[in-house]
PDB file of C-alpha atoms in Angstrom:
ATOM      1  CA  MET O 122     120.443  54.117  57.888  1.00  0.00           C
ATOM      2  CA  THR O 123     122.874  55.802  60.252  1.00  0.00           C
ATOM      3  CA  PRO O 124     124.204  55.014  63.699  1.00  0.00           C
ATOM      4  CA  GLN O 125     121.170  56.515  66.092  1.00  0.00           C
ATOM      5  CA  ASN O 126     122.428  55.238  69.739  1.00  0.00           C
ATOM      6  CA  PRO O 127     126.226  54.836  69.264  1.00  0.00           C
ATOM      7  CA  ASN O 128     127.811  52.306  71.825  1.00  0.00           C
ATOM      8  CA  LEU O 129     131.035  53.480  72.945  1.00  0.00           C
ATOM      9  CA  ALA O 130     132.813  49.388  73.234  1.00  0.00           C
ATOM     10  CA  ARG O 131     131.195  48.921  69.961  1.00  0.00           C
ATOM     11  CA  GLU O 132     133.097  52.043  68.342  1.00  0.00           C
ATOM     12  CA  LEU O 133     136.339  51.012  70.330  1.00  0.00           C
ATOM     13  CA  SER O 134     136.258  47.931  68.696  1.00  0.00           C
ATOM     14  CA  LEU O 135     135.698  48.929  65.145  1.00  0.00           C
ATOM     15  CA  LEU O 136     138.513  51.371  65.543  1.00  0.00           C
ATOM     16  CA  LEU O 137     140.345  48.411  66.190  1.00  0.00           C
ATOM     17  CA  ALA O 138     138.993  46.308  63.531  1.00  0.00           C
ATOM     18  CA  LEU O 139     139.525  49.709  61.343  1.00  0.00           C
ATOM     19  CA  ALA O 140     143.010  49.495  62.287  1.00  0.00           C
ATOM     20  CA  THR O 141     144.064  46.090  61.539  1.00  0.00           C
ATOM     21  CA  LEU O 142     142.194  46.203  58.053  1.00  0.00           C
ATOM     22  CA  TRP O 143     144.636  49.319  57.346  1.00  0.00           C
ATOM     23  CA  GLY O 144     147.464  48.348  59.169  1.00  0.00           C
ATOM     24  CA  SER O 145     147.426  44.959  56.282  1.00  0.00           C
ATOM     25  CA  SER O 146     147.088  47.287  53.438  1.00  0.00           C
ATOM     26  CA  TYR O 147     150.984  48.590  53.583  1.00  0.00           C
ATOM     27  CA  THR O 148     151.751  44.322  53.426  1.00  0.00           C
ATOM     28  CA  PHE O 149     148.787  43.716  50.366  1.00  0.00           C
ATOM     29  CA  ILE O 150     150.345  47.279  48.246  1.00  0.00           C
ATOM     30  CA  LYS O 151     154.313  45.866  49.088  1.00  0.00           C
ATOM     31  CA  ILE O 152     153.137  42.408  47.055  1.00  0.00           C
ATOM     32  CA  GLY O 153     150.847  44.189  44.609  1.00  0.00           C
ATOM     33  CA  VAL O 154     153.475  46.746  42.891  1.00  0.00           C
ATOM     34  CA  GLU O 155     155.948  43.886  42.773  1.00  0.00           C
ATOM     35  CA  THR O 156     154.400  43.611  39.333  1.00  0.00           C
ATOM     36  CA  VAL O 157     151.614  45.749  38.989  1.00  0.00           C
ATOM     37  CA  PRO O 158     152.252  49.275  38.356  1.00  0.00           C
ATOM     38  CA  PRO O 159     150.563  51.737  41.172  1.00  0.00           C
ATOM     39  CA  VAL O 160     147.967  53.081  38.678  1.00  0.00           C
ATOM     40  CA  THR O 161     146.917  50.287  37.571  1.00  0.00           C
ATOM     41  CA  LEU O 162     146.780  47.917  40.962  1.00  0.00           C
ATOM     42  CA  ILE O 163     144.715  51.455  42.387  1.00  0.00           C
ATOM     43  CA  ALA O 164     142.449  51.506  39.693  1.00  0.00           C
ATOM     44  CA  ALA O 165     141.887  48.009  40.349  1.00  0.00           C
ATOM     45  CA  ARG O 166     141.431  48.335  43.779  1.00  0.00           C
ATOM     46  CA  THR O 167     139.091  50.802  43.635  1.00  0.00           C
ATOM     47  CA  LEU O 168     136.496  49.237  40.584  1.00  0.00           C
ATOM     48  CA  ILE O 169     136.612  45.884  42.761  1.00  0.00           C
ATOM     49  CA  ALA O 170     135.720  47.506  46.433  1.00  0.00           C
ATOM     50  CA  GLY O 171     133.285  49.344  44.829  1.00  0.00           C
ATOM     51  CA  GLY O 172     131.737  47.083  42.957  1.00  0.00           C
ATOM     52  CA  ILE O 173     132.035  45.046  46.147  1.00  0.00           C
ATOM     53  CA  LEU O 174     129.574  47.669  48.062  1.00  0.00           C
ATOM     54  CA  LEU O 175     127.030  48.177  45.296  1.00  0.00           C
ATOM     55  CA  ALA O 176     126.646  44.993  45.392  1.00  0.00           C
ATOM     56  CA  VAL O 177     126.273  44.851  49.256  1.00  0.00           C
ATOM     57  CA  LEU O 178     123.903  48.127  48.590  1.00  0.00           C
ATOM     58  CA  ARG O 179     122.067  46.237  46.014  1.00  0.00           C
ATOM     59  CA  HIS O 180     121.260  43.531  48.395  1.00  0.00           C
ATOM     60  CA  ARG O 181     120.130  45.797  51.300  1.00  0.00           C
ATOM     61  CA  HIS O 182     117.961  47.442  49.020  1.00  0.00           C
ATOM     62  CA  VAL O 183     119.752  51.017  49.542  1.00  0.00           C
ATOM     63  CA  ARG O 184     120.314  52.850  46.425  1.00  0.00           C
ATOM     64  CA  LEU O 185     123.120  55.578  45.744  1.00  0.00           C
ATOM     65  CA  PRO O 186     122.423  59.316  45.837  1.00  0.00           C
ATOM     66  CA  ARG O 187     121.272  60.599  42.134  1.00  0.00           C
ATOM     67  CA  ASP O 188     121.739  64.526  42.350  1.00  0.00           C
ATOM     68  CA  ARG O 189     124.577  66.301  41.098  1.00  0.00           C
ATOM     69  CA  GLU O 190     126.148  67.817  44.155  1.00  0.00           C
ATOM     70  CA  THR O 191     126.186  64.419  45.965  1.00  0.00           C
ATOM     71  CA  TRP O 192     128.147  62.745  43.273  1.00  0.00           C
ATOM     72  CA  ARG O 193     130.158  66.166  43.053  1.00  0.00           C
ATOM     73  CA  ARG O 194     131.082  65.328  47.001  1.00  0.00           C
ATOM     74  CA  PHE O 195     132.078  62.053  46.269  1.00  0.00           C
ATOM     75  CA  PHE O 196     134.617  62.767  43.547  1.00  0.00           C
ATOM     76  CA  LEU O 197     136.141  64.965  46.094  1.00  0.00           C
ATOM     77  CA  GLN O 198     136.043  62.533  48.652  1.00  0.00           C
ATOM     78  CA  ALA O 199     137.700  60.146  46.389  1.00  0.00           C
ATOM     79  CA  CYS O 200     140.367  62.247  45.431  1.00  0.00           C
ATOM     80  CA  LEU O 201     141.316  62.977  49.383  1.00  0.00           C
ATOM     81  CA  ASN O 202     140.641  59.393  50.833  1.00  0.00           C
ATOM     82  CA  SER O 203     141.792  57.008  47.696  1.00  0.00           C
ATOM     83  CA  VAL O 204     142.951  58.572  44.397  1.00  0.00           C
ATOM     84  CA  ILE O 205     145.807  60.402  45.309  1.00  0.00           C
ATOM     85  CA  PRO O 206     147.077  58.896  48.886  1.00  0.00           C
ATOM     86  CA  PHE O 207     146.545  55.363  47.557  1.00  0.00           C
ATOM     87  CA  THR O 208     148.393  56.095  44.384  1.00  0.00           C
ATOM     88  CA  LEU O 209     151.070  57.950  46.332  1.00  0.00           C
ATOM     89  CA  ILE O 210     151.385  55.274  48.770  1.00  0.00           C
ATOM     90  CA  ALA O 211     151.870  52.574  45.914  1.00  0.00           C
ATOM     91  CA  TRP O 212     154.144  54.536  43.761  1.00  0.00           C
ATOM     92  CA  ALA O 213     156.224  55.335  47.245  1.00  0.00           C
ATOM     93  CA  GLU O 214     156.459  51.135  48.315  1.00  0.00           C
ATOM     94  CA  GLN O 215     158.331  50.784  45.207  1.00  0.00           C
ATOM     95  CA  SER O 216     161.482  51.755  47.172  1.00  0.00           C
ATOM     96  CA  VAL O 217     160.069  52.090  50.846  1.00  0.00           C
ATOM     97  CA  ASP O 218     159.352  49.420  53.358  1.00  0.00           C
ATOM     98  CA  ALA O 219     155.735  48.831  53.731  1.00  0.00           C
ATOM     99  CA  GLY O 220     157.228  49.402  58.200  1.00  0.00           C
ATOM    100  CA  LEU O 221     158.337  52.742  57.578  1.00  0.00           C
ATOM    101  CA  ALA O 222     155.491  53.709  54.901  1.00  0.00           C
ATOM    102  CA  ALA O 223     153.337  52.565  58.267  1.00  0.00           C
ATOM    103  CA  ILE O 224     155.530  54.702  60.465  1.00  0.00           C
ATOM    104  CA  LEU O 225     154.972  58.032  57.922  1.00  0.00           C
ATOM    105  CA  ASN O 226     151.291  57.764  57.546  1.00  0.00           C
ATOM    106  CA  SER O 227     150.491  56.919  61.267  1.00  0.00           C
ATOM    107  CA  ALA O 228     150.614  61.302  61.695  1.00  0.00           C
ATOM    108  CA  THR O 229     147.008  61.417  59.971  1.00  0.00           C
ATOM    109  CA  PRO O 230     146.040  62.515  63.475  1.00  0.00           C
ATOM    110  CA  ILE O 231     148.877  65.059  64.246  1.00  0.00           C
ATOM    111  CA  PHE O 232     147.479  66.820  60.853  1.00  0.00           C
ATOM    112  CA  THR O 233     143.714  66.344  61.330  1.00  0.00           C
ATOM    113  CA  PHE O 234     143.961  67.718  64.890  1.00  0.00           C
ATOM    114  CA  LEU O 235     146.025  70.594  63.416  1.00  0.00           C
ATOM    115  CA  LEU O 236     143.192  71.230  60.067  1.00  0.00           C
ATOM    116  CA  THR O 237     140.247  71.123  62.828  1.00  0.00           C
ATOM    117  CA  VAL O 238     141.958  73.216  65.400  1.00  0.00           C
ATOM    118  CA  LEU O 239     143.074  76.504  62.676  1.00  0.00           C
ATOM    119  CA  ILE O 240     140.751  75.754  60.046  1.00  0.00           C
ATOM    120  CA  THR O 241     137.043  74.165  60.606  1.00  0.00           C
ATOM    121  CA  ARG O 242     137.193  74.538  64.398  1.00  0.00           C
ATOM    122  CA  HIS O 243     134.437  71.881  64.528  1.00  0.00           C
ATOM    123  CA  GLU O 244     136.175  69.422  67.079  1.00  0.00           C
ATOM    124  CA  ARG O 245     137.357  71.360  70.236  1.00  0.00           C
ATOM    125  CA  ALA O 246     141.574  71.025  70.866  1.00  0.00           C
ATOM    126  CA  THR O 247     140.944  69.705  74.399  1.00  0.00           C
ATOM    127  CA  ALA O 248     144.409  69.131  76.361  1.00  0.00           C
ATOM    128  CA  ARG O 249     143.370  65.216  76.267  1.00  0.00           C
ATOM    129  CA  LYS O 250     143.432  65.378  72.281  1.00  0.00           C
ATOM    130  CA  LEU O 251     146.891  67.436  72.624  1.00  0.00           C
ATOM    131  CA  PHE O 252     148.036  64.597  74.878  1.00  0.00           C
ATOM    132  CA  GLY O 253     147.160  61.400  73.401  1.00  0.00           C
ATOM    133  CA  VAL O 254     148.919  63.166  69.831  1.00  0.00           C
ATOM    134  CA  MET O 255     152.231  63.253  71.979  1.00  0.00           C
ATOM    135  CA  ALA O 256     151.275  59.892  73.677  1.00  0.00           C
ATOM    136  CA  GLY O 257     150.811  58.030  70.271  1.00  0.00           C
ATOM    137  CA  LEU O 258     154.024  59.832  69.022  1.00  0.00           C
ATOM    138  CA  ALA O 259     155.545  58.421  71.452  1.00  0.00           C
ATOM    139  CA  GLY O 260     154.880  55.083  71.028  1.00  0.00           C
ATOM    140  CA  ILE O 261     155.084  54.798  67.213  1.00  0.00           C
ATOM    141  CA  CYS O 262     158.899  55.500  68.951  1.00  0.00           C
ATOM    142  CA  LEU O 263     159.356  53.408  71.112  1.00  0.00           C
ATOM    143  CA  ILE O 264     157.293  50.428  68.955  1.00  0.00           C
ATOM    144  CA  ILE O 265     159.660  51.298  65.930  1.00  0.00           C
ATOM    145  CA  GLY O 266     162.976  51.975  67.488  1.00  0.00           C
ATOM    146  CA  VAL O 267     164.923  54.822  66.409  1.00  0.00           C
ATOM    147  CA  GLU O 268     167.517  52.577  64.208  1.00  0.00           C
ATOM    148  CA  ALA O 269     164.192  51.918  62.119  1.00  0.00           C
ATOM    149  CA  LEU O 270     164.440  55.626  61.261  1.00  0.00           C
ATOM    150  CA  GLY O 271     167.816  55.560  59.811  1.00  0.00           C
ATOM    151  CA  GLY O 272     166.542  55.294  56.233  1.00  0.00           C
ATOM    152  CA  LEU O 273     164.565  58.635  56.168  1.00  0.00           C
ATOM    153  CA  GLY O 274     167.439  59.453  54.355  1.00  0.00           C
ATOM    154  CA  GLY O 275     166.997  57.805  51.049  1.00  0.00           C
ATOM    155  CA  SER O 276     163.918  57.646  48.853  1.00  0.00           C
ATOM    156  CA  LEU O 277     163.284  61.293  50.037  1.00  0.00           C
ATOM    157  CA  MET O 278     160.238  62.004  46.857  1.00  0.00           C
ATOM    158  CA  ALA O 279     158.706  58.361  48.030  1.00  0.00           C
ATOM    159  CA  GLN O 280     158.901  59.739  51.499  1.00  0.00           C
ATOM    160  CA  LEU O 281     157.123  63.266  50.850  1.00  0.00           C
ATOM    161  CA  ALA O 282     155.503  61.554  48.784  1.00  0.00           C
ATOM    162  CA  ILE O 283     153.783  59.384  51.720  1.00  0.00           C
ATOM    163  CA  ILE O 284     153.301  62.046  54.308  1.00  0.00           C
ATOM    164  CA  ALA O 285     151.283  64.006  51.037  1.00  0.00           C
ATOM    165  CA  ALA O 286     149.150  60.938  50.896  1.00  0.00           C
ATOM    166  CA  THR O 287     148.755  61.504  55.262  1.00  0.00           C
ATOM    167  CA  VAL O 288     147.966  64.985  54.720  1.00  0.00           C
ATOM    168  CA  CYS O 289     145.251  64.088  52.101  1.00  0.00           C
ATOM    169  CA  TYR O 290     143.763  61.444  54.637  1.00  0.00           C
ATOM    170  CA  ALA O 291     143.237  64.104  57.209  1.00  0.00           C
ATOM    171  CA  GLY O 292     141.611  66.612  54.698  1.00  0.00           C
ATOM    172  CA  ALA O 293     139.390  63.445  53.780  1.00  0.00           C
ATOM    173  CA  ALA O 294     138.454  62.818  57.210  1.00  0.00           C
ATOM    174  CA  ILE O 295     137.287  66.197  58.023  1.00  0.00           C
ATOM    175  CA  PHE O 296     135.407  66.435  54.575  1.00  0.00           C
ATOM    176  CA  GLY O 297     133.643  62.858  55.265  1.00  0.00           C
ATOM    177  CA  LYS O 298     131.241  64.597  58.022  1.00  0.00           C
ATOM    178  CA  ASN O 299     129.423  66.375  54.561  1.00  0.00           C
ATOM    179  CA  PHE O 300     127.641  62.876  54.661  1.00  0.00           C
ATOM    180  CA  LYS O 301     126.263  62.593  58.219  1.00  0.00           C
ATOM    181  CA  GLY O 302     123.148  61.271  57.544  1.00  0.00           C
ATOM    182  CA  LEU O 303     123.754  58.830  54.578  1.00  0.00           C
ATOM    183  CA  ASP O 304     124.183  55.209  54.927  1.00  0.00           C
ATOM    184  CA  PRO O 305     128.157  54.259  55.973  1.00  0.00           C
ATOM    185  CA  ALA O 306     128.136  52.326  53.026  1.00  0.00           C
ATOM    186  CA  VAL O 307     126.717  54.943  50.924  1.00  0.00           C
ATOM    187  CA  PRO O 308     129.590  57.566  50.799  1.00  0.00           C
ATOM    188  CA  ALA O 309     131.928  54.632  50.464  1.00  0.00           C
ATOM    189  CA  ALA O 310     130.856  53.016  47.568  1.00  0.00           C
ATOM    190  CA  GLY O 311     130.125  56.204  46.040  1.00  0.00           C
ATOM    191  CA  SER O 312     133.695  57.322  46.559  1.00  0.00           C
ATOM    192  CA  LEU O 313     135.143  54.192  45.481  1.00  0.00           C
ATOM    193  CA  ILE O 314     132.977  54.569  41.886  1.00  0.00           C
ATOM    194  CA  SER O 315     134.084  57.955  41.447  1.00  0.00           C
ATOM    195  CA  GLY O 316     137.580  57.165  42.474  1.00  0.00           C
ATOM    196  CA  ALA O 317     137.483  54.014  39.694  1.00  0.00           C
ATOM    197  CA  LEU O 318     135.859  56.302  36.868  1.00  0.00           C
ATOM    198  CA  ILE O 319     139.205  58.957  37.361  1.00  0.00           C
ATOM    199  CA  LEU O 320     142.221  56.330  37.826  1.00  0.00           C
ATOM    200  CA  LEU O 321     140.646  53.685  34.946  1.00  0.00           C
ATOM    201  CA  PRO O 322     141.362  55.947  32.008  1.00  0.00           C
ATOM    202  CA  VAL O 323     145.074  57.164  33.397  1.00  0.00           C
ATOM    203  CA  SER O 324     145.700  53.270  33.990  1.00  0.00           C
ATOM    204  CA  LEU O 325     144.603  52.359  30.380  1.00  0.00           C
ATOM    205  CA  VAL O 326     146.627  54.829  28.559  1.00  0.00           C
ATOM    206  CA  VAL O 327     149.737  54.804  30.922  1.00  0.00           C
ATOM    207  CA  ASP O 328     149.940  51.188  31.758  1.00  0.00           C
ATOM    208  CA  ARG O 329     148.469  49.166  29.251  1.00  0.00           C
ATOM    209  CA  PRO O 330     146.903  46.814  31.637  1.00  0.00           C
ATOM    210  CA  TRP O 331     146.624  44.454  28.943  1.00  0.00           C
ATOM    211  CA  GLU O 332     150.135  43.674  28.484  1.00  0.00           C
ATOM    212  CA  LEU O 333     151.084  43.324  31.979  1.00  0.00           C
ATOM    213  CA  ALA O 334     151.835  40.049  33.686  1.00  0.00           C
ATOM    214  CA  PRO O 335     150.775  39.830  37.168  1.00  0.00           C
ATOM    215  CA  SER O 336     152.006  36.958  39.758  1.00  0.00           C
ATOM    216  CA  ALA O 337     149.762  34.947  42.003  1.00  0.00           C
ATOM    217  CA  ALA O 338     150.636  36.851  44.724  1.00  0.00           C
ATOM    218  CA  SER O 339     149.648  40.017  43.436  1.00  0.00           C
ATOM    219  CA  MET O 340     146.510  39.113  42.450  1.00  0.00           C
ATOM    220  CA  LEU O 341     146.088  37.657  45.690  1.00  0.00           C
ATOM    221  CA  ALA O 342     147.125  40.614  47.573  1.00  0.00           C
ATOM    222  CA  LEU O 343     144.955  42.819  45.094  1.00  0.00           C
ATOM    223  CA  LEU O 344     141.841  40.847  46.418  1.00  0.00           C
ATOM    224  CA  ALA O 345     142.695  41.183  49.656  1.00  0.00           C
ATOM    225  CA  LEU O 346     143.284  44.714  49.758  1.00  0.00           C
ATOM    226  CA  SER O 347     140.177  45.431  47.545  1.00  0.00           C
ATOM    227  CA  ALA O 348     137.637  43.744  49.683  1.00  0.00           C
ATOM    228  CA  PHE O 349     138.748  44.225  53.263  1.00  0.00           C
ATOM    229  CA  SER O 350     141.482  46.869  53.547  1.00  0.00           C
ATOM    230  CA  THR O 351     138.705  49.117  51.159  1.00  0.00           C
ATOM    231  CA  ALA O 352     135.556  47.797  50.768  1.00  0.00           C
ATOM    232  CA  LEU O 353     134.584  46.670  54.463  1.00  0.00           C
ATOM    233  CA  ALA O 354     137.425  49.612  56.002  1.00  0.00           C
ATOM    234  CA  PHE O 355     135.766  52.026  54.433  1.00  0.00           C
ATOM    235  CA  THR O 356     132.622  51.429  55.360  1.00  0.00           C
ATOM    236  CA  ILE O 357     134.035  50.993  58.902  1.00  0.00           C
ATOM    237  CA  TYR O 358     135.398  54.649  58.105  1.00  0.00           C
ATOM    238  CA  PHE O 359     132.456  56.471  57.420  1.00  0.00           C
ATOM    239  CA  ARG O 360     130.614  55.105  60.462  1.00  0.00           C
ATOM    240  CA  LEU O 361     133.451  56.096  62.846  1.00  0.00           C
ATOM    241  CA  VAL O 362     133.529  59.729  61.255  1.00  0.00           C
ATOM    242  CA  GLN O 363     130.125  60.669  62.754  1.00  0.00           C
ATOM    243  CA  THR O 364     130.056  58.754  65.819  1.00  0.00           C
ATOM    244  CA  LEU O 365     133.805  59.041  67.134  1.00  0.00           C
ATOM    245  CA  GLY O 366     134.872  62.339  64.813  1.00  0.00           C
ATOM    246  CA  SER O 367     137.698  62.862  62.450  1.00  0.00           C
ATOM    247  CA  VAL O 368     140.404  63.759  65.117  1.00  0.00           C
ATOM    248  CA  GLY O 369     139.079  60.420  66.845  1.00  0.00           C
ATOM    249  CA  THR O 370     138.935  58.357  63.726  1.00  0.00           C
ATOM    250  CA  THR O 371     142.186  59.083  62.719  1.00  0.00           C
ATOM    251  CA  SER O 372     143.702  58.058  65.817  1.00  0.00           C
ATOM    252  CA  GLN O 373     143.481  54.759  64.327  1.00  0.00           C
ATOM    253  CA  ALA O 374     146.876  55.212  62.911  1.00  0.00           C
ATOM    254  CA  TYR O 375     148.749  54.985  66.204  1.00  0.00           C
ATOM    255  CA  LEU O 376     147.281  51.386  66.029  1.00  0.00           C
ATOM    256  CA  ARG O 377     148.316  50.930  62.510  1.00  0.00           C
ATOM    257  CA  VAL O 378     152.085  50.445  63.575  1.00  0.00           C
ATOM    258  CA  PRO O 379     151.745  47.951  66.517  1.00  0.00           C
ATOM    259  CA  ILE O 380     149.764  45.752  64.274  1.00  0.00           C
ATOM    260  CA  GLY O 381     152.121  46.653  61.481  1.00  0.00           C
ATOM    261  CA  VAL O 382     154.843  44.870  63.497  1.00  0.00           C
ATOM    262  CA  ALA O 383     152.915  42.287  64.284  1.00  0.00           C
ATOM    263  CA  ILE O 384     152.448  41.134  60.957  1.00  0.00           C
ATOM    264  CA  GLY O 385     156.242  41.705  60.496  1.00  0.00           C
ATOM    265  CA  ILE O 386     156.494  39.030  63.441  1.00  0.00           C
ATOM    266  CA  VAL O 387     154.458  36.470  62.129  1.00  0.00           C
ATOM    267  CA  PHE O 388     154.804  36.848  58.525  1.00  0.00           C
ATOM    268  CA  LEU O 389     158.524  37.898  58.330  1.00  0.00           C
ATOM    269  CA  GLY O 390     160.012  36.517  61.207  1.00  0.00           C
ATOM    270  CA  GLU O 391     161.198  40.081  62.632  1.00  0.00           C
ATOM    271  CA  ARG O 392     162.059  40.770  66.532  1.00  0.00           C
ATOM    272  CA  LEU O 393     160.180  43.302  68.732  1.00  0.00           C
ATOM    273  CA  SER O 394     162.568  45.354  71.049  1.00  0.00           C
ATOM    274  CA  SER O 395     162.282  45.267  74.357  1.00  0.00           C
ATOM    275  CA  THR O 396     160.734  48.935  74.719  1.00  0.00           C
ATOM    276  CA  ALA O 397     158.122  48.026  71.962  1.00  0.00           C
ATOM    277  CA  TRP O 398     155.693  46.786  75.102  1.00  0.00           C
ATOM    278  CA  ILE O 399     155.824  50.019  76.439  1.00  0.00           C
ATOM    279  CA  GLY O 400     155.373  52.066  73.475  1.00  0.00           C
ATOM    280  CA  LEU O 401     152.258  49.405  72.975  1.00  0.00           C
ATOM    281  CA  VAL O 402     150.835  50.633  76.017  1.00  0.00           C
ATOM    282  CA  CYS O 403     151.623  54.611  75.086  1.00  0.00           C
ATOM    283  CA  VAL O 404     149.951  54.094  72.261  1.00  0.00           C
ATOM    284  CA  ILE O 405     146.890  52.736  73.223  1.00  0.00           C
ATOM    285  CA  SER O 406     146.467  55.649  76.224  1.00  0.00           C
ATOM    286  CA  GLY O 407     146.648  58.223  72.775  1.00  0.00           C
ATOM    287  CA  VAL O 408     143.468  56.470  71.102  1.00  0.00           C
ATOM    288  CA  ALA O 409     141.654  56.234  74.504  1.00  0.00           C
ATOM    289  CA  ALA O 410     142.356  60.233  74.986  1.00  0.00           C
ATOM    290  CA  MET O 411     141.420  60.785  71.536  1.00  0.00           C
ATOM    291  CA  THR O 412     138.670  58.829  71.445  1.00  0.00           C
ATOM    292  CA  ILE O 413     136.856  58.230  74.541  1.00  0.00           C
ATOM    293  CA  PRO O 414     134.362  61.038  75.432  1.00  0.00           C
ATOM    294  CA  ARG O 415     133.752  62.759  78.659  1.00  0.00           C
ATOM    295  CA  ARG O 416     130.606  61.238  80.463  1.00  0.00           C
ATOM    296  CA  GLY O 417     127.577  61.930  78.963  1.00  0.00           C
ATOM    297  CA  GLU O 418     128.832  62.657  75.479  1.00  0.00           C
ATOM    298  CA  TYR O 419     126.725  60.444  73.831  1.00  0.00           C
ATOM    299  CA  ARG O 420     123.433  60.917  75.827  1.00  0.00           C
ATOM    300  CA  GLY O 421     122.724  63.833  73.704  1.00  0.00           C
ATOM    301  CA  ALA O 422     123.263  62.014  70.644  1.00  0.00           C
ATOM    302  CA  LYS O 423     120.615  59.242  71.656  1.00  0.00           C
ATOM    303  CA  ARG O 424     116.965  59.390  70.237  1.00  0.00           C
ATOM    304  CA  ARG O 425     114.318  56.885  69.699  1.00  0.00           C
ATOM    305  CA  THR O 426     114.493  54.490  66.833  1.00  0.00           C
ATOM    306  CA  SER O 427     111.221  52.271  65.479  1.00  0.00           C
ATOM    307  CA  MET O 428     111.691  48.227  65.819  1.00  0.00           C
ATOM    308  CA  ARG O 429     112.873  48.256  62.087  1.00  0.00           C
ATOM    309  CA  ALA O 430     115.125  50.246  62.220  1.00  0.00           C
ATOM    310  CA  ARG O 431     116.738  48.470  65.072  1.00  0.00           C
ATOM    311  CA  PHE O 432     116.528  45.039  63.373  1.00  0.00           C
ATOM    312  CA  ALA O 433     117.928  46.330  60.389  1.00  0.00           C
ATOM    313  CA  GLU O 434     121.058  47.871  63.037  1.00  0.00           C
ATOM    314  CA  ILE O 435     121.591  44.425  63.902  1.00  0.00           C
ATOM    315  CA  LEU O 436     121.491  43.183  60.806  1.00  0.00           C
ATOM    316  CA  TRP O 437     123.724  45.206  59.213  1.00  0.00           C
ATOM    317  CA  PRO O 438     125.699  46.710  61.940  1.00  0.00           C
ATOM    318  CA  TYR O 439     128.348  48.830  60.315  1.00  0.00           C
TER     319      TYR O 439
END
C-alpha cells in the first residue's frame, strides 16, 4: 500500500524524522568501528535491519515479490543505497571524525540535482530548487564554521570515499523511483536483505567475525544503527521518494548537519558558534525551497480510496 493522499505537513515531519535517524548514524558508526571491522559492521547492520523489516511485513501480511526482475532491482538498489556507501563511510570513519563525515555526505542533494538535470530529467530544475541547493550549502558552512574544514587536507582517501558514498546515495534516490506502486517497506526490506547476501560472505572471508571481541558500546551502537537508523529510516525514505521526489528527499542531508551538531552538544559537550543559528535558518529555508510544492501540486495525486485502505494507512502510516 502506497501513500495515496500525501499530506504535506506529515511528509515534512517524516523528512525531519529521517534526517534525525540518519544524522545519528554517523555517531553510531564511529562507536561501532572502534571494535568491529567496517565490512562486518555493515553486514550485521543490513542483516539485522532486513530481519526487522521482514518481521514487520509478515505481521502485516505483506509478501515480498518473487519475480526475478524485481529482485534484480533490489540488488541494484542495495549496491547504491547500502552495500557501497555504508561500507565506504564505515571504513572512512576509522580515520575521519563523524562530524566531518556528515559535512561531506551532506552534498547528496547537489549530486541528485545535477543527475536529474543532466541525465534522467524526471524532475524540473527550477530556480527555487537551485536556491535551495545554494541556501543549504551556505547554512552548512555557517553551522560548521570554516575552521572545521581544516581537516580536509588529511585522510584524503577516506574523505574521497565519503564523497563516493554521497554520489551513490544520489543515484539511489533516483533509482528508488522504480519501486513506485510497492509498499514502502517492501523495497526497503528487499534491498537490505540483498545487501546482507552480498556482504556476509565477504565478512566471513575477510574479517573472520567469530574471532572478534566487540565491546558492549559497539554492540549497542550496532543495534541502534540497525533498528532505527536503517530499518525505520529506510521505510520512511522509500515513502518520501514517492511523495516528495528524489531531490526533495535527499534535501534531508541539510538537516543532518545541525542535528549532528546538536548530538555533539548533548553527548560530547561541543559548543555552537554564534553564526550557527543563522546557518540553521538557511538550512531550513533551503529544505523548504526544495520540498514544498507549488499550490495544487498534490491535488493531482489525490485519489479516492476504500475504507480498508484508509484504515490500513492509519495503522501503518509509513
